[in-house]
Tab-separated table of C-alpha atoms in Angstrom:
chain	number	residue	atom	x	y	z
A	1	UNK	CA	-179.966	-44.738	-7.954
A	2	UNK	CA	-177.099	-45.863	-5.480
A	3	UNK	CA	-176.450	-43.657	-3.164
A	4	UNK	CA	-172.742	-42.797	-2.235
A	5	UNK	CA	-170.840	-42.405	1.534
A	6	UNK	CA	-168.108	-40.027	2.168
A	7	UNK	CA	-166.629	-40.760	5.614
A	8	UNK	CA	-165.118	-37.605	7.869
A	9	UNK	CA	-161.652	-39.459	7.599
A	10	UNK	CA	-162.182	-39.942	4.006
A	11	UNK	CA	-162.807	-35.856	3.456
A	12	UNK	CA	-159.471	-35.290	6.035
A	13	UNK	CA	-157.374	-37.555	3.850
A	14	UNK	CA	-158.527	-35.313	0.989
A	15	UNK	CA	-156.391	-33.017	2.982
A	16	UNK	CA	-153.321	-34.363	1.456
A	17	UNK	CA	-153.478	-32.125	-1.546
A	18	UNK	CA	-154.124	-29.103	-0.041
A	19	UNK	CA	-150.909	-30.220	1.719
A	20	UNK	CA	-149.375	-30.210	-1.529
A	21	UNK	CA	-150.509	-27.168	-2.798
A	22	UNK	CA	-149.054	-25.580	0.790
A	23	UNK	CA	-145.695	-27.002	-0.049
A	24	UNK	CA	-145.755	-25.842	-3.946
A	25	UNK	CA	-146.553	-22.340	-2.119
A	26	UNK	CA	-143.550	-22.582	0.313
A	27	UNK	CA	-141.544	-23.526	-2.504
A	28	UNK	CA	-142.225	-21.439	-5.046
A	29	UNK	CA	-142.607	-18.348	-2.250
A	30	UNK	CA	-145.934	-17.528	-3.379
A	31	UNK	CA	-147.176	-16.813	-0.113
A	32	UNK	CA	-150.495	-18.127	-0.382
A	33	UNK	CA	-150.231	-20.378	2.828
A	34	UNK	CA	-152.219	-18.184	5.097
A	35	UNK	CA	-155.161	-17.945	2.044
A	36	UNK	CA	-154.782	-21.777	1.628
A	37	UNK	CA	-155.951	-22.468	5.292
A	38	UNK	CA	-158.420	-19.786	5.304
A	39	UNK	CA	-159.586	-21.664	2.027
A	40	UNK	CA	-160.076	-25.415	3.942
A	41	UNK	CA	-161.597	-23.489	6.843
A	42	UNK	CA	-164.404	-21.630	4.977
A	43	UNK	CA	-165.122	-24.209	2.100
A	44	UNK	CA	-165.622	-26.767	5.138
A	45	UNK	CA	-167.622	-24.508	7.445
A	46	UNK	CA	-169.773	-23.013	4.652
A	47	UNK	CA	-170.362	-26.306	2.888
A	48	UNK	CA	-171.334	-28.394	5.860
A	49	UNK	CA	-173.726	-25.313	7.207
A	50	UNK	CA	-175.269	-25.210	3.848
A	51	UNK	CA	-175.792	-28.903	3.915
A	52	UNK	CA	-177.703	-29.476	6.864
A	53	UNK	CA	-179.352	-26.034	5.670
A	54	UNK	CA	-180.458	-27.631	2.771
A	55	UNK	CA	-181.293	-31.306	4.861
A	56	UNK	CA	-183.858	-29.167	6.506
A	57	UNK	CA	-185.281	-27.342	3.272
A	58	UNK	CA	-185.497	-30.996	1.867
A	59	UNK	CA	-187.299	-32.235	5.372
A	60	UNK	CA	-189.619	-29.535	5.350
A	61	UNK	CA	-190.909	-30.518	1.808
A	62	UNK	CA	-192.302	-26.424	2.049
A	63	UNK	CA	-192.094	-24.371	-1.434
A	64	UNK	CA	-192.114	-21.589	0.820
A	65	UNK	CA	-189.186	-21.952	2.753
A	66	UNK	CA	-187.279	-23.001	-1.178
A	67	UNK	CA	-188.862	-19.517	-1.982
A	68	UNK	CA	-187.490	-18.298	1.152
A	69	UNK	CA	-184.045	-19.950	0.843
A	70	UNK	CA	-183.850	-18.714	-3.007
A	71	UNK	CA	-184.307	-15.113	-1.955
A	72	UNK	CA	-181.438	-15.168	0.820
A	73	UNK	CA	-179.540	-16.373	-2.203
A	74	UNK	CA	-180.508	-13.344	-4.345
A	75	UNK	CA	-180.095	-10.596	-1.759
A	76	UNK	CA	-176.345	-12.394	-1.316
A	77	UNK	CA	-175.688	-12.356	-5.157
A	78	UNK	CA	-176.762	-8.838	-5.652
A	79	UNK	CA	-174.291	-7.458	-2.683
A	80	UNK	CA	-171.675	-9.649	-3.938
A	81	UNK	CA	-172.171	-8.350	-7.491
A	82	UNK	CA	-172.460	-4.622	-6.492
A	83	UNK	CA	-169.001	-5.457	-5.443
A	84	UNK	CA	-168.295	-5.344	-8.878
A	85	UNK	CA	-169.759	-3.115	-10.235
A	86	UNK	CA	-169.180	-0.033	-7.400
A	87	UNK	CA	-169.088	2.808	-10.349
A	88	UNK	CA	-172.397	2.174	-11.708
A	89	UNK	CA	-175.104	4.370	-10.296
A	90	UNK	CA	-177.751	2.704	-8.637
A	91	UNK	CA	-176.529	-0.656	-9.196
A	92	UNK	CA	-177.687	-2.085	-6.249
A	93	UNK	CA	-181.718	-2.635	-7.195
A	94	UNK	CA	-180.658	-3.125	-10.818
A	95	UNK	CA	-178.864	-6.145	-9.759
A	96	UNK	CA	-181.329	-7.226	-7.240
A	97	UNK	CA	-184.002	-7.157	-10.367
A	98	UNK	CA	-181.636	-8.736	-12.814
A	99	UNK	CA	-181.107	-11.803	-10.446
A	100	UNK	CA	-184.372	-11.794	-9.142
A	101	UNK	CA	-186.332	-12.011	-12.193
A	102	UNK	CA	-183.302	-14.498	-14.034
A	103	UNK	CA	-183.841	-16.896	-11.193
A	104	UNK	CA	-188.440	-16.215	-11.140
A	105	UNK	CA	-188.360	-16.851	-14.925
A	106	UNK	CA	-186.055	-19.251	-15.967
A	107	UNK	CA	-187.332	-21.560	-12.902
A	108	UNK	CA	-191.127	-20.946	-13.371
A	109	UNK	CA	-190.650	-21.368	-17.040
A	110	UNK	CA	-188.520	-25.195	-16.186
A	111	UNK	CA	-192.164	-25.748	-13.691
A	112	UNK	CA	-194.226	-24.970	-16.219
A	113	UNK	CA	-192.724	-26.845	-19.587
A	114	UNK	CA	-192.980	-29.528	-16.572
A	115	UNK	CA	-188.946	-30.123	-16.582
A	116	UNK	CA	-188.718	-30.510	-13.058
A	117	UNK	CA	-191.330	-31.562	-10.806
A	118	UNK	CA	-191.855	-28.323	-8.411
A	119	UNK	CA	-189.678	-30.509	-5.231
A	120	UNK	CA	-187.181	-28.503	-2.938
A	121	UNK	CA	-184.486	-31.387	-3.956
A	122	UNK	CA	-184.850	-29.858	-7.950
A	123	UNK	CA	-185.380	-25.875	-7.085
A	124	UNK	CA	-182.788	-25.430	-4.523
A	125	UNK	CA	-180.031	-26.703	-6.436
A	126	UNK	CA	-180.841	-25.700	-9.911
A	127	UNK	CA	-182.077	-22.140	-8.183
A	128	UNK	CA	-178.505	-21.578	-6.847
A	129	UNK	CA	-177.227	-22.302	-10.178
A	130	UNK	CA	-179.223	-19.972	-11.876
A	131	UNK	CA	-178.251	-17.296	-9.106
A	132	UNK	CA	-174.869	-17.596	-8.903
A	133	UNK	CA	-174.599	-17.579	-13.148
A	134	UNK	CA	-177.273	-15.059	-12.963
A	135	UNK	CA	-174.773	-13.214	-10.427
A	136	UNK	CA	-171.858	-13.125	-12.348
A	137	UNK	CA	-172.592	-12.245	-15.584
A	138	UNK	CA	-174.771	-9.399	-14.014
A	139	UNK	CA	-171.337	-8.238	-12.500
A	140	UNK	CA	-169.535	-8.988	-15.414
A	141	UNK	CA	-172.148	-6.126	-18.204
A	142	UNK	CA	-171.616	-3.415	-15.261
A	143	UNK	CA	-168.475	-4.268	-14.718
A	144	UNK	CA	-167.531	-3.308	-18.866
A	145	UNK	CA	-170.665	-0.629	-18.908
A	146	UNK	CA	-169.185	1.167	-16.119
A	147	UNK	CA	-165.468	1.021	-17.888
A	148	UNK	CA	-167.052	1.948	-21.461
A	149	UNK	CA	-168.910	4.833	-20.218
A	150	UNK	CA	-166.014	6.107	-18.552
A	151	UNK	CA	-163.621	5.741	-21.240
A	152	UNK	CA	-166.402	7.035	-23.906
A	153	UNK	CA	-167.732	9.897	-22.265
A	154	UNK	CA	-166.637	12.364	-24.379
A	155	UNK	CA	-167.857	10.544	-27.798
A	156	UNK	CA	-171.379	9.507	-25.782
A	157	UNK	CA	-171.727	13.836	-24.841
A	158	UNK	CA	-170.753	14.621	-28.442
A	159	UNK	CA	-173.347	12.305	-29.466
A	160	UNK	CA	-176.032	13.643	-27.149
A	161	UNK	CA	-175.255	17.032	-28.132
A	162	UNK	CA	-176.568	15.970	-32.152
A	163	UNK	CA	-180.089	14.963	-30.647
A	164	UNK	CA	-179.586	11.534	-29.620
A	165	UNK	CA	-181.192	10.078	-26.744
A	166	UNK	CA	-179.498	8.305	-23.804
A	167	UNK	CA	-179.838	4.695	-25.271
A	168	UNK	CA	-178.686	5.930	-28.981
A	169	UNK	CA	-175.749	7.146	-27.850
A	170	UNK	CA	-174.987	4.157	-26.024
A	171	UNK	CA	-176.349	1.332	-28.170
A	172	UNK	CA	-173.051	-0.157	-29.273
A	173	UNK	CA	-171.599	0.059	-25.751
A	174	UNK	CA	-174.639	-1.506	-24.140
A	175	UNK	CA	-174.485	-4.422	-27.059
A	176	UNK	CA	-170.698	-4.763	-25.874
A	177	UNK	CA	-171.351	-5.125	-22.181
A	178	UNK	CA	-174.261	-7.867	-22.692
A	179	UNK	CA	-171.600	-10.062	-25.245
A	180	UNK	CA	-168.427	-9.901	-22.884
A	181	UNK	CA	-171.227	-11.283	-20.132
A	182	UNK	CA	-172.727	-13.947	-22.368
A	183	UNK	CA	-169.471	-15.262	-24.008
A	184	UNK	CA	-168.018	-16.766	-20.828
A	185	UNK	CA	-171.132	-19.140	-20.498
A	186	UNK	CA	-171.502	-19.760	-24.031
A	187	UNK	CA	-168.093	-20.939	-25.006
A	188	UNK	CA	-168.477	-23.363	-21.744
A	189	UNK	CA	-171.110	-24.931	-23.586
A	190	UNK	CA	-169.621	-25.028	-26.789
A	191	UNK	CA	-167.314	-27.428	-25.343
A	192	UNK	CA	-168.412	-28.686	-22.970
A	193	UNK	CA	-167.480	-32.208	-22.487
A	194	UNK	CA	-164.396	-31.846	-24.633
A	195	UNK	CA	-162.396	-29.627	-22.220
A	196	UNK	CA	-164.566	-29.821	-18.857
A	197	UNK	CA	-167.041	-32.436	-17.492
A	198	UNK	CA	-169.731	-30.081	-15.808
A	199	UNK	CA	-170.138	-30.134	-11.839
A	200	UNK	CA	-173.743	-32.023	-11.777
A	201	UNK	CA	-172.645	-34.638	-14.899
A	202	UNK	CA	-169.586	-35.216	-12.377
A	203	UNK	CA	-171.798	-35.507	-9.368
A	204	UNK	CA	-174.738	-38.160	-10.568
A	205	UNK	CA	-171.991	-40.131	-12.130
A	206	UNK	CA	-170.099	-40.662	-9.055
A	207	UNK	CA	-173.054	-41.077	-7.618
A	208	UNK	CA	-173.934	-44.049	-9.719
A	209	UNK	CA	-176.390	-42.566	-12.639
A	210	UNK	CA	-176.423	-43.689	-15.681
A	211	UNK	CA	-173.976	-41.832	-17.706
A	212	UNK	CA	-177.226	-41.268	-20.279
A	213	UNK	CA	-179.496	-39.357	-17.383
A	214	UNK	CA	-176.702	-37.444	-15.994
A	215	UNK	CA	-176.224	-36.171	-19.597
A	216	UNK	CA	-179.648	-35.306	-20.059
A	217	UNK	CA	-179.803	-33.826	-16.496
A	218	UNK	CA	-176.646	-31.288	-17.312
A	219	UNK	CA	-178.302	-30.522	-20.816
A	220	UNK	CA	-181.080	-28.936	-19.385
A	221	UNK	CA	-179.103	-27.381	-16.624
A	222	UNK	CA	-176.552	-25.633	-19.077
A	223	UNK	CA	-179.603	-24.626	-21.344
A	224	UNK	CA	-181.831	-23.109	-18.409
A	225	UNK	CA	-178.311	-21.669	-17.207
A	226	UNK	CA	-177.657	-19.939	-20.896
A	227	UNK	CA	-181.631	-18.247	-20.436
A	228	UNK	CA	-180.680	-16.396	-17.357
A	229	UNK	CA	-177.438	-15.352	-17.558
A	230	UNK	CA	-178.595	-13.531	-21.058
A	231	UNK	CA	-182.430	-12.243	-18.530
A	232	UNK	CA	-179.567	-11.514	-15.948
A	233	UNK	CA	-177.528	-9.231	-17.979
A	234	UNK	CA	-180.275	-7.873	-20.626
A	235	UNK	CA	-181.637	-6.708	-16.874
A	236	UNK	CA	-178.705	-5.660	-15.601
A	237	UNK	CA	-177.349	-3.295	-18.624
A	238	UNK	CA	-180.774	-1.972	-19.333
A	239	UNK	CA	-181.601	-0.642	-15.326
A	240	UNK	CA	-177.906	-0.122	-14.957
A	241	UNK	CA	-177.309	2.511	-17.892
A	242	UNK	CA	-180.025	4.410	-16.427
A	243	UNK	CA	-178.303	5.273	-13.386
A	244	UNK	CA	-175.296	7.327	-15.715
A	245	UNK	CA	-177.795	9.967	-16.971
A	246	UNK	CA	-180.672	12.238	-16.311
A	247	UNK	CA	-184.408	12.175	-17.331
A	248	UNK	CA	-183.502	15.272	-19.901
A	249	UNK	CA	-180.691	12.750	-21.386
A	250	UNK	CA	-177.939	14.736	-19.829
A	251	UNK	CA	-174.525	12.556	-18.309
A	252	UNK	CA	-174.589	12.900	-14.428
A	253	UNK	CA	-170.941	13.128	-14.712
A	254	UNK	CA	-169.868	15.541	-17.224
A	255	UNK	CA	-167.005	14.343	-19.405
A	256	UNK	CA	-163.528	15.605	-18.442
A	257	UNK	CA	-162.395	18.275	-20.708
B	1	UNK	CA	-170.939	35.331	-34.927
B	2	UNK	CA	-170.727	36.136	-31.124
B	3	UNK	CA	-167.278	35.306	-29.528
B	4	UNK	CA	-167.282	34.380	-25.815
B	5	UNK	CA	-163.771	35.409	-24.768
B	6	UNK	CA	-161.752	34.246	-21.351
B	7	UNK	CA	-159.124	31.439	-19.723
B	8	UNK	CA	-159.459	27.849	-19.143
B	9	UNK	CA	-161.355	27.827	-16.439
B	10	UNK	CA	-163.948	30.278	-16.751
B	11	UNK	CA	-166.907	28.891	-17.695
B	12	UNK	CA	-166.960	29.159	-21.384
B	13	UNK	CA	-167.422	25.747	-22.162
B	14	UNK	CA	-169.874	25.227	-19.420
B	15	UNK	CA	-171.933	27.884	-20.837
B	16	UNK	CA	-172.298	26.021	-23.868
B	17	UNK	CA	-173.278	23.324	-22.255
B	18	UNK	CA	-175.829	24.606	-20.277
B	19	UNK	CA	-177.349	26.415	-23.387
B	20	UNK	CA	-178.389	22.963	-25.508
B	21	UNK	CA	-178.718	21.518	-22.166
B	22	UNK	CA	-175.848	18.808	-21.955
B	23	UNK	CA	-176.199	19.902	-18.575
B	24	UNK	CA	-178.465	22.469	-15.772
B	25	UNK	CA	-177.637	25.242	-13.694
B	26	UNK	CA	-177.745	24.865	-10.366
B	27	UNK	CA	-179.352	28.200	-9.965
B	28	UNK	CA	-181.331	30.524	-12.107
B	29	UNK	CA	-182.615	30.269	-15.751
B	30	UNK	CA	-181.192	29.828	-18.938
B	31	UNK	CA	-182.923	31.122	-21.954
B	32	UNK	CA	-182.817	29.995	-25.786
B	33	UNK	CA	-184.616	32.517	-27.940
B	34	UNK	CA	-186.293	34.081	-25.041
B	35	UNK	CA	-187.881	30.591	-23.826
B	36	UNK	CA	-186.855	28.264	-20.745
B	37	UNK	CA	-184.985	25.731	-22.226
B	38	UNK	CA	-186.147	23.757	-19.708
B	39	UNK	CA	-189.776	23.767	-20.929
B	40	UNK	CA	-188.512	22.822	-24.218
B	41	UNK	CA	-188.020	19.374	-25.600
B	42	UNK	CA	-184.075	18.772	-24.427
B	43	UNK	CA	-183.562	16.787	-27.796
B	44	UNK	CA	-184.895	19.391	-30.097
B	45	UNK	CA	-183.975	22.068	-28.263
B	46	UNK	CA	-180.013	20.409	-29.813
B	47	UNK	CA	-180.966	20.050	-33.143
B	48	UNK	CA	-181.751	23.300	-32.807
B	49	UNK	CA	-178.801	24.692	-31.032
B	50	UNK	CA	-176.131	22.051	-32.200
B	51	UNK	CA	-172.530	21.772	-30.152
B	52	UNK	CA	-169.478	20.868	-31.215
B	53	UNK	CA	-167.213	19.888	-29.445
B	54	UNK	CA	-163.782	20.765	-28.249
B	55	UNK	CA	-161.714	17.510	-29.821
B	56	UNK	CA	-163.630	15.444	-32.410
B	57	UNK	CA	-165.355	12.554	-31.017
B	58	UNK	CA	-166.741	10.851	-33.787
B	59	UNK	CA	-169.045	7.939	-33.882
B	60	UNK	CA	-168.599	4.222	-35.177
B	61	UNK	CA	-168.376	4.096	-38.804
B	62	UNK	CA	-167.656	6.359	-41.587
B	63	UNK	CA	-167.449	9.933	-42.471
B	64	UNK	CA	-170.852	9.946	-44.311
B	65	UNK	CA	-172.159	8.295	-41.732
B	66	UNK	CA	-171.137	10.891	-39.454
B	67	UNK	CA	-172.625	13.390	-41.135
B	68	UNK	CA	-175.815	11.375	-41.623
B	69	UNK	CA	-176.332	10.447	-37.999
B	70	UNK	CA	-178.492	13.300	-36.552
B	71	UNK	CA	-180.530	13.938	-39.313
B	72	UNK	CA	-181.194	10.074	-39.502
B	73	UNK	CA	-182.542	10.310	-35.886
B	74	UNK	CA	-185.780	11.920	-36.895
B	75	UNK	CA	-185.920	9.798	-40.510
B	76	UNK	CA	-184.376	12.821	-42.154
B	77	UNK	CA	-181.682	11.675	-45.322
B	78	UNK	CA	-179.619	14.340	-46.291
B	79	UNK	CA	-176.440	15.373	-49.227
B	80	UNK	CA	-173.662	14.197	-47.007
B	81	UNK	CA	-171.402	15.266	-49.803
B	82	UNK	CA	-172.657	18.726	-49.783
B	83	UNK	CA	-172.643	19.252	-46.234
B	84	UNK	CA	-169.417	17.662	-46.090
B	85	UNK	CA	-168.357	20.428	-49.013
B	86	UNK	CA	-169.558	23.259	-46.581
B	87	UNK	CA	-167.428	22.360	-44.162
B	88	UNK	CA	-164.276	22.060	-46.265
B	89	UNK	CA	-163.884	18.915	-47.028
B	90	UNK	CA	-164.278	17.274	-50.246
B	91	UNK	CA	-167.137	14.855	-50.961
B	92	UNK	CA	-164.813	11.741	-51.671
B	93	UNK	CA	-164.487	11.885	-47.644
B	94	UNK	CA	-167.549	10.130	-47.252
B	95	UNK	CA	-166.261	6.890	-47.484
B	96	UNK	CA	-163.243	7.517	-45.009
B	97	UNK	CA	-163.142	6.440	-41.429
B	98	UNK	CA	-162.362	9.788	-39.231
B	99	UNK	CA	-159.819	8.070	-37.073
B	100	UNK	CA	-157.947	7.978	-39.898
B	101	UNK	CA	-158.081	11.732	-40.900
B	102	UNK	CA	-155.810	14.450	-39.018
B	103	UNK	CA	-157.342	16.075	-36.046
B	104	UNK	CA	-157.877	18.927	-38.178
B	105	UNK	CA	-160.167	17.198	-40.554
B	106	UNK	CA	-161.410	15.458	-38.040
B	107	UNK	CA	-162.459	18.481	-36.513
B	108	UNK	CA	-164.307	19.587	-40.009
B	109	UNK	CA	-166.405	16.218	-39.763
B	110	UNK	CA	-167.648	17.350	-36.256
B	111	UNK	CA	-168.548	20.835	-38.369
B	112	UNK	CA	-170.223	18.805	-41.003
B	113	UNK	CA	-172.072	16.542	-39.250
B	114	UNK	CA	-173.375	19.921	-36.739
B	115	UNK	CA	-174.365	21.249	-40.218
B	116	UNK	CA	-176.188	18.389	-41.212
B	117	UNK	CA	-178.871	19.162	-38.513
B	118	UNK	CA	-179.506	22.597	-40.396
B	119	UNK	CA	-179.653	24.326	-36.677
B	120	UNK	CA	-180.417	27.611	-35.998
B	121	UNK	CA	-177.770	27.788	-33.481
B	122	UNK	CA	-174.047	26.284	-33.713
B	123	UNK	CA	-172.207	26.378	-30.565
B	124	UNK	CA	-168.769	25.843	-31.079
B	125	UNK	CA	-166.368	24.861	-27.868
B	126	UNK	CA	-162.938	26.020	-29.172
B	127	UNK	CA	-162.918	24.259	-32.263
B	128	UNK	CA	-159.301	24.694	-33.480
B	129	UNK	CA	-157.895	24.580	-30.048
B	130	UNK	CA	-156.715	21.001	-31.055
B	131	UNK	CA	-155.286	21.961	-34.329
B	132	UNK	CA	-151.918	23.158	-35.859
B	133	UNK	CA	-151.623	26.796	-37.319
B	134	UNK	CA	-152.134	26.004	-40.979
B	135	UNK	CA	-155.352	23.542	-40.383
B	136	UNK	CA	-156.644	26.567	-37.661
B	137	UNK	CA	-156.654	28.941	-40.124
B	138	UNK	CA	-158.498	27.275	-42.764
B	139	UNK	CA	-161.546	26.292	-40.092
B	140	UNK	CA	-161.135	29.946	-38.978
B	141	UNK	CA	-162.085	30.903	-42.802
B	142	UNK	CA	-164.918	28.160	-43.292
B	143	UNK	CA	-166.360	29.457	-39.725
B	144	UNK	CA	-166.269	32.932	-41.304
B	145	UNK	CA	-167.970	32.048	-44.934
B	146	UNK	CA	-170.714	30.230	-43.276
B	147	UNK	CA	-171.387	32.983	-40.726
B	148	UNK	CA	-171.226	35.189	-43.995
B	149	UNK	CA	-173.857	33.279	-45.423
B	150	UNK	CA	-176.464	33.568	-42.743
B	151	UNK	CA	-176.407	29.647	-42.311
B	152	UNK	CA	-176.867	29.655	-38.994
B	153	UNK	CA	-175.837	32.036	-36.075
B	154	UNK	CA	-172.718	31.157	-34.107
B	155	UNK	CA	-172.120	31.420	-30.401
B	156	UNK	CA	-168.076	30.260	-30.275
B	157	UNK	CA	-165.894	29.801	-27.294
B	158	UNK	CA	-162.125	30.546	-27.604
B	159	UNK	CA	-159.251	31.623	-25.016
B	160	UNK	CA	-157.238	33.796	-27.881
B	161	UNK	CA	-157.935	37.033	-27.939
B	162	UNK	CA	-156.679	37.317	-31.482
B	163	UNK	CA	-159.057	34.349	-32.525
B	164	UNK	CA	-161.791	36.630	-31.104
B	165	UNK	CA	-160.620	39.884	-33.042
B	166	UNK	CA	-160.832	37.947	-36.250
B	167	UNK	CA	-164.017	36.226	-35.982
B	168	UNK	CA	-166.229	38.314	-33.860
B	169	UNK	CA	-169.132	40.405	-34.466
B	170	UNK	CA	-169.220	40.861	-30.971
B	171	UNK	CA	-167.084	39.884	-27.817
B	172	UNK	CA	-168.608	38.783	-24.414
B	173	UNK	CA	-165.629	37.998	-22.027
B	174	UNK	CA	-165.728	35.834	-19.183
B	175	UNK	CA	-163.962	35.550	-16.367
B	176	UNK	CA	-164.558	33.340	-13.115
B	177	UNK	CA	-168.026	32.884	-14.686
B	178	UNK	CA	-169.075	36.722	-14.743
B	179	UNK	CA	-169.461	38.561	-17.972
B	180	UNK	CA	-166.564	41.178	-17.602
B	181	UNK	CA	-166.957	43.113	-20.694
């Protein structure tokens, strides 16, 4: 494989849009200058850090520090998430479990069917993958559990109140919040290659694969991706609808009247 | 039937709630048939003493499925028709959805589906307080015939003092969460 150069002066002149985008903003009055510049600052300061980050992952050829690296990327995700997800009870270690054990299974299971070769320069990229899907379809099923057991409350009591336990009453609601966080991910593979060309495809072809192996690469990518965004939010739902009721399948919060 | 009496407010509806143990008191003990209801299996202890609720909050699907719902949850099948019959509606409901009924019939699927569970119990959180004059008095006279027949006892919550005079065997009234009389 070829390997391909990107100068300094070559990234600045990349600068040119960004320009442009700044002068549709003036334009149009969209006031999104400020956010623009802010953008270029922190994609350029994150992205290099992370790079020589990861140069130094790669030239320490240690699983540990991959381990290491990939569990600074799930404590991140999880915060991020909880973000999102603010009105679920106890969301926090829910999410840390839902991205923890996406990104332990789905990359154990890719080591073990021998998919990868167990190398920092396969784990660390493919890990953040996983993490960052993992992430935001986690967010995505609390995000809808906490709405639907908010707006069903009352039906979810009146259901309790016929014998039903916690995860009757809620079966259809929990089924909803795992689709509306699968669907995203599975309709990107569905078409896939019609609509969008997918990051690594992109990146190995203009880095000078053949377009056959960066195919095959992204195939397995999107397929390990589809396993742990559905662990992720299974996870995620599961622990998460927990936190809205009590051991004698009561609501914490009582329905308003 | 036993009518607990008072205004929004006081702690009628709470009391229900605490009885089949939708919720706990933060202090003291509540009783069901002269036993914790805390040592008792929360699940049972609401087939046994079966709420229903203010405004009808029905589940997914149709009326007989409704009705069928609780006694499903411990692999009983039961007459939905008949049950459906007790509490004044006709059997050709079955196949209805309830979002599609009035509030008032509705409110008679709630009834049915309480029924259903053959409790010993049926608390009832002001169940016509959602309906018009003509639908309230025709739940007031089902309420009445089934207390008549000994089908279950009945603990209801209302705020009208007249709905109490015509329904109770007995009046407790509440107010700020204190039996007053």
């Amino acid at each position: 494989m070829t390997s391909i150069d990107v100068s300094l002066g070559e990234v600045a002149l990349a600068l040119v849009l960004v320009a442009l985008a700044a002068g549709v903003s003036l334009w149009r009055r969209a006031d999104l200058e400020r956010d623009l510049g802010l953008a270029v600052l922190r994609s350029f300061l994150q992205l290099t850090a992370v790079g020589y980050v990861i140069q130094a992952v790669f030239e320490s050829d240690s699983l540990w520090v991959v381990v290491g690296l990939l569990s600074a990327m799930v404590a991140l995700g999880t915060f991020t998430a909880r973000g999102r997800a603010r009105a679920v009870p106890g969301a926090l270690p829910a999410l840390g479990l839902a991205l923890g054990a996406a990104a332990a299974v789905t990359l154990g299971l890719v080591l073990a069917l021998g998919v990868f070769e167990p190398e920092p320069r396969y784990l660390v990229p493919v890990g953040g993958m996983v993490i960052g899907n993992a992430m935001t379809a986690a967010a995505v099923a609390l995000n809808r559990l906490a709405d639907e057991m908010s707006s069903r409350a009352r039906q979810i009591e009146a259901t309790l109140a016929l014998g039903a336990t916690s995860r009757q009453a809620t079966a259809g609601l929990v089924t909803r919040s795992l689709r509306s966080a699968m669907i995203p991910l599975v309709d990107q593979t569905k078409t896939t290659g019609l609509i969008t060309f997918p990051g690594i495809m992109v990146g190995m072809l203009l880095a000078g694969a053949e377009p056959i192996d960066a195919v095959r690469l992204q195939l397995v990518i999107l397929w390990i991706l589809l396993g742990a965004v559905a662990l992720a939010s299974l996870i995620a739902t599961s622990l998460g609808l927990r936190g809205f009721f009590t051991a004698a399948h009561q609501l914490r919060e009582p329905p308003n009247p | 039937m036993t009518v607990l009496l008072g205004a929004s407010g006081s702690g009628k509806s709470s009391l229900l709630r605490l009885l089949c143990r939708l919720a706990d008191p933060d202090e003291g003990v509540v009783r069901f048939r002269g036993t914790d209801v805390r040592e008792l299996d929360p699940l049972e202890l609401r087939r046994r003493a079966c709420l229903v609720p203010q405004l009808p909050a029905p589940i997914e699907g149709t009326v007989a499925e409704n009705v069928a719902y609780g006694p499903g949850l411990v692999g009983r099948t039961v007459d939905t028709a008949a049950f459906l019959e007790l509490a004044g509606l006709n059997g050709s409901f079955g196949d209805r959805r309830p979002e599609r009924l009035s509030v008032g019939e509705q409110q008679r699927v709630m009834l049915a589906r309480a029924l259903a569970l053959e409790p010993e119990t049926l608390l009832l959180d002001e169940p016509t307080a959602a309906l018009d004059e003509s639908s309230r008095g025709g739940v007031e006279r089902t309420l009445a015939q089934l207390a008549g027949e000994g089908r279950a006892s009945m603990l209801l919550v209302t705020h009208e003092r007249a709905q109490a005079d015509r329904l109770a065997d007995r009046v407790i009234t509440l107010a700020d969460g204190r039996i007053s009389g």
